[in-house]
Every structure is written in structure tokens, then in C-alpha cells.
Tab-separated table of C-alpha atoms and ligand atoms in Angstrom:
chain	number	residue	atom	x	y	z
A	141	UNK	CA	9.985	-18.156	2.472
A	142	UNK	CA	6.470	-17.446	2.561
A	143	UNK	CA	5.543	-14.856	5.400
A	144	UNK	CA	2.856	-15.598	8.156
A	145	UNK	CA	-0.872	-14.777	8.027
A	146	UNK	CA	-1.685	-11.711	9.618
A	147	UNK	CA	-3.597	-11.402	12.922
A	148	UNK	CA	-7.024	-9.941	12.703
A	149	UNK	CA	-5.914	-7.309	15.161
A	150	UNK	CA	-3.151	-6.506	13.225
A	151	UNK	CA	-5.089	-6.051	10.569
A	152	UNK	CA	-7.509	-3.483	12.126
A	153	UNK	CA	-4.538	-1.431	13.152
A	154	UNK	CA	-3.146	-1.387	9.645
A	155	UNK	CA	-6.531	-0.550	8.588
A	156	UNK	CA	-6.844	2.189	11.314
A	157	UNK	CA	-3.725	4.211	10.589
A	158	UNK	CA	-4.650	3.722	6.717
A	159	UNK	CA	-7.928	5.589	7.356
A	160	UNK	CA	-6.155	8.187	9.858
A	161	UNK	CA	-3.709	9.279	7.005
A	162	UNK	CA	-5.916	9.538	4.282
A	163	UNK	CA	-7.543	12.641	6.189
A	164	UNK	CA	-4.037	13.922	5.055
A	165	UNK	CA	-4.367	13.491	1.401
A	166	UNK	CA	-4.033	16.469	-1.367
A	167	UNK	CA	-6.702	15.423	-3.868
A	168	UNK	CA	-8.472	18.512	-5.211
A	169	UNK	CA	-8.712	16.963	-8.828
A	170	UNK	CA	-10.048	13.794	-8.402
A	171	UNK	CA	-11.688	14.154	-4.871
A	172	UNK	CA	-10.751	10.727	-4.294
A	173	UNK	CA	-8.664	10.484	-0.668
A	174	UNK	CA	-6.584	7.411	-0.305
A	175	UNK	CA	-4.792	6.353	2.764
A	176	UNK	CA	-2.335	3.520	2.829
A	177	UNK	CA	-0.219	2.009	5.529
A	178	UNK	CA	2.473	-0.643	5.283
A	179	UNK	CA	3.505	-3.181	8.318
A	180	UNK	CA	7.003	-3.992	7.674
A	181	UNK	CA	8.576	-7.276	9.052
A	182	UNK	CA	10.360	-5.780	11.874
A	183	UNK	CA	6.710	-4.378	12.969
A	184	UNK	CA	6.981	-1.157	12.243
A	185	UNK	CA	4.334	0.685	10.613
A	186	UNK	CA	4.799	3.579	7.887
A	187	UNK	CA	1.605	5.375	6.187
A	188	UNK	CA	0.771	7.466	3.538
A	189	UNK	CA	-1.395	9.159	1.358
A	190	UNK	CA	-2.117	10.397	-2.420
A	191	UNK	CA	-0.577	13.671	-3.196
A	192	UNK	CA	-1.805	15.023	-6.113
A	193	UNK	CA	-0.775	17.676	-8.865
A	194	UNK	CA	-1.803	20.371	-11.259
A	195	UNK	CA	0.581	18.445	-13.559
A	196	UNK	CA	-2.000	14.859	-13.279
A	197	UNK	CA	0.680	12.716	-14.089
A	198	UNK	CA	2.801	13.686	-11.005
A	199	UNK	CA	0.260	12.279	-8.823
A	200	UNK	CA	1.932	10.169	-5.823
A	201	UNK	CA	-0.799	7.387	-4.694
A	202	UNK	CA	-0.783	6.615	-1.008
A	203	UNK	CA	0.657	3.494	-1.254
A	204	UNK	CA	4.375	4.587	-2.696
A	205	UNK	CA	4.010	8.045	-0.172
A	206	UNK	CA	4.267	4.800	2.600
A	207	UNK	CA	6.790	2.816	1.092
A	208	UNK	CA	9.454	5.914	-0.093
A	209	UNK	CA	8.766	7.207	3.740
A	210	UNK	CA	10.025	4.139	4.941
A	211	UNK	CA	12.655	3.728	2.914
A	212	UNK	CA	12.972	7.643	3.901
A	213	UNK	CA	13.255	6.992	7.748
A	214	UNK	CA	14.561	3.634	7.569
A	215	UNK	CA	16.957	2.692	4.519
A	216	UNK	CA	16.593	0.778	1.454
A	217	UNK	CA	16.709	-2.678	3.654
A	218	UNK	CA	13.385	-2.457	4.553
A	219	UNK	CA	10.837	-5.577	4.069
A	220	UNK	CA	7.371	-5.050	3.540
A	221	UNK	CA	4.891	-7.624	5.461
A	222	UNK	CA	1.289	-6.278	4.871
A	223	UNK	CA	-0.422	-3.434	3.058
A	224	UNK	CA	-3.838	-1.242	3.768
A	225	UNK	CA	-5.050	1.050	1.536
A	226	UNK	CA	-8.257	2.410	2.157
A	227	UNK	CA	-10.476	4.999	0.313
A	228	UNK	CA	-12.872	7.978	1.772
A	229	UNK	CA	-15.503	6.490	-1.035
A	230	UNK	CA	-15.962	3.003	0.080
A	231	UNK	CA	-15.517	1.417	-3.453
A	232	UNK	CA	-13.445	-1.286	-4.683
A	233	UNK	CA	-9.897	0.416	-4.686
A	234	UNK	CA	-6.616	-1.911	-5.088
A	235	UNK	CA	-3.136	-0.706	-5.471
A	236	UNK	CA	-2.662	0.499	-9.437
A	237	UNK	CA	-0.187	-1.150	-10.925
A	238	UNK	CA	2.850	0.942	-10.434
A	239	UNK	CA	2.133	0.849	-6.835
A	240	UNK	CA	2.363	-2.807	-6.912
A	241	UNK	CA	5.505	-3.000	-8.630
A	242	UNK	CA	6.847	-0.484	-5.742
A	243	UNK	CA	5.706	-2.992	-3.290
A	244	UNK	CA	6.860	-5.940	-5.273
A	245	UNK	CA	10.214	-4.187	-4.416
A	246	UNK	CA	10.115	-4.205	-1.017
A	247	UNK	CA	7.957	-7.430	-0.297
A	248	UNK	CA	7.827	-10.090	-2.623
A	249	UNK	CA	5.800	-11.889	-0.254
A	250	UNK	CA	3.866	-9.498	0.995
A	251	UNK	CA	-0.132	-9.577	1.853
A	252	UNK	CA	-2.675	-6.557	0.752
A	253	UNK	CA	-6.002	-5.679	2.470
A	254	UNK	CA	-8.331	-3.356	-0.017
A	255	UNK	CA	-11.660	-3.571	-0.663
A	256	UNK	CA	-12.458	-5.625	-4.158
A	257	UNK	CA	-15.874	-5.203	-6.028
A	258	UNK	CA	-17.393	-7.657	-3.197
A	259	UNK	CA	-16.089	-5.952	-0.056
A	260	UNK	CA	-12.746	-6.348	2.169
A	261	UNK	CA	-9.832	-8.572	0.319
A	262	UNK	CA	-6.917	-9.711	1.121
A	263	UNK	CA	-3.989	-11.600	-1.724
A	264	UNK	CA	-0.660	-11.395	-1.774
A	265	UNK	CA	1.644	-9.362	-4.185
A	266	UNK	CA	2.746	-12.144	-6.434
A	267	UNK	CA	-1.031	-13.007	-6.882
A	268	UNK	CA	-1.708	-9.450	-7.994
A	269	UNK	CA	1.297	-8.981	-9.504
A	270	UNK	CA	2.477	-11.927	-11.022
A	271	UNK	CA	5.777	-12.253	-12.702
A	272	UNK	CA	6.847	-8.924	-10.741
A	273	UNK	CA	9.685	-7.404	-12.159
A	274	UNK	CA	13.571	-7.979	-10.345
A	275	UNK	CA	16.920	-6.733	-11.545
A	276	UNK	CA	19.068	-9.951	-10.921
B	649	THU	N1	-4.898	6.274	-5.821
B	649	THU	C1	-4.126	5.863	-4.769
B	649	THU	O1	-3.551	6.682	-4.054
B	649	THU	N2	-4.022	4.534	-4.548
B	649	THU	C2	-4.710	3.577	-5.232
B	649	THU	O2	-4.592	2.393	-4.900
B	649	THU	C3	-5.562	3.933	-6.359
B	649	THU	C4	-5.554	5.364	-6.738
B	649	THU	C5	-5.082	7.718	-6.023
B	649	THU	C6	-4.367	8.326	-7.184
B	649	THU	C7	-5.226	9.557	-7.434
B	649	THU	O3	-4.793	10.593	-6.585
B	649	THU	C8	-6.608	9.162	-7.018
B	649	THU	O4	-6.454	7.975	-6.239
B	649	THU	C9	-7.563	8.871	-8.163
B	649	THU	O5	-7.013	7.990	-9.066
């Protein structure tokens, strides 16, 4: 069922804790600091940021730190409403595609606020992500 729209003050708090967390991000390679923070449908709110590694390909993008810390605090039955990301560049910066898989997971439905190549956006999942991968 499709979820509801989210409030424009909801928004701003997603938007707020995704900027707060990214302060926490380990990013000495690509000097890029991401912050993301998930609303999940109960209303709680999980964050995270990228954690990066000597080994590149290790690299944990702020979007899945969020999501496996929920699933971390709260169990695997978690639903994801809405997702933030937000970047300490200001430039166009939407969840890769593994991270939207990871979402796809956890919120089939779910909306994402990023900034596109013309400023704040907002789509949902199955728009970015269409055909998302399930295991029946
Ligand atoms: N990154 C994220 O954390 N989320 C995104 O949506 C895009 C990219 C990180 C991964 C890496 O640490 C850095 O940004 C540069 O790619």
C-alpha cells in the first residue's frame, strides 16, 4: 500500500540529523562526508554515515551505516518510510546503487530526499530502483 507523503517538517528533521551525522563520517580518501538518516514507519529515526577504508572497496556509505543500525537496535522487522542523505559538498549526491537495493529491502515504498543535479529531490525507491530485487 503506498505510504503517505511526508510533512515538510518531517522532512527538515530528517534532513537535520542527516547533516548532524555526517560530521561523524571517516572519509580521509575521498574527502567526501555523507550523512544519511532513515524515518522508519513506526517514527523512529536511525542515522548514519560513510565509513571508509584503506582497502576502497570496504567503504560503508551512510545510507546502509543507517539501515544495518536499525536493523542493529531494532530487528530485521523494521520498515523504512523516508530517507536523507546529505553531503558536506553540496552537489548532486543520490544513494549508489547498492544502497538502494539495501533500502529496497527494508522499504519498498519508501521516499528519498537528496539533492539531484537541479537542487533538493525527492522519488521513491521503486522509481530509482525499479524492478528491485526480492527473494520470494
Ligand atoms: N557515499 C555515500 O556514503 N552515500 C552516497 O549516496 C554516495 C556515496 C560515499 C561513499 C564514499 O565514502 C564517498 O561517498 C565517495 O564516493
Amino acid at each position: 500500500m503506498p505510504q503517505r507523503n511526508i510533512p515538510p517538517a518531517l522532512r527538515a528533521k530528517l534532513e537535520q540529523a542527516a547533516a548532524k551525522v555526517m560530521k561523524n563520517a571517516h572519509a580521509p580518501y575521498s574527502n567526501f562526508h555523507v550523512g544519511a538518516a532513515i524515518l522508519l514507519t513506526n517514527g523512529q529515526i536511525f542515522t548514519g554515515c560513510n565509513v571508509e577504508n584503506a582497502s576502497y572497496g570496504l567503504t560503508n556509505c551512510a545510507e546502509r551505516t543507517a539501515i544495518f543500525s536499525a536493523v542493529a537496535h531494532m530487528g530485521p522487522k523494521i520498515e523504512i518510510r523516508a530517507v536523507a542523505v546529505t553531503n558536506d559538498h553540496g552537489v548532486a549526491c543520490s544513494p549508489c546503487g547498492a544502497c538502494r537495493q539495501v533500502i529496497y529491502e527494508f522499504g519498498p515504498d519508501a521516499i528519498v530526499f537528496f539533492r539531484g543535479k537541479r537542487g533538493p529531490k525527492q522519488a521513491r525507491i521503486s522509481e530509482l530502483l525499479p524492478e528491485g530485487f526480492r527473494l520470494q
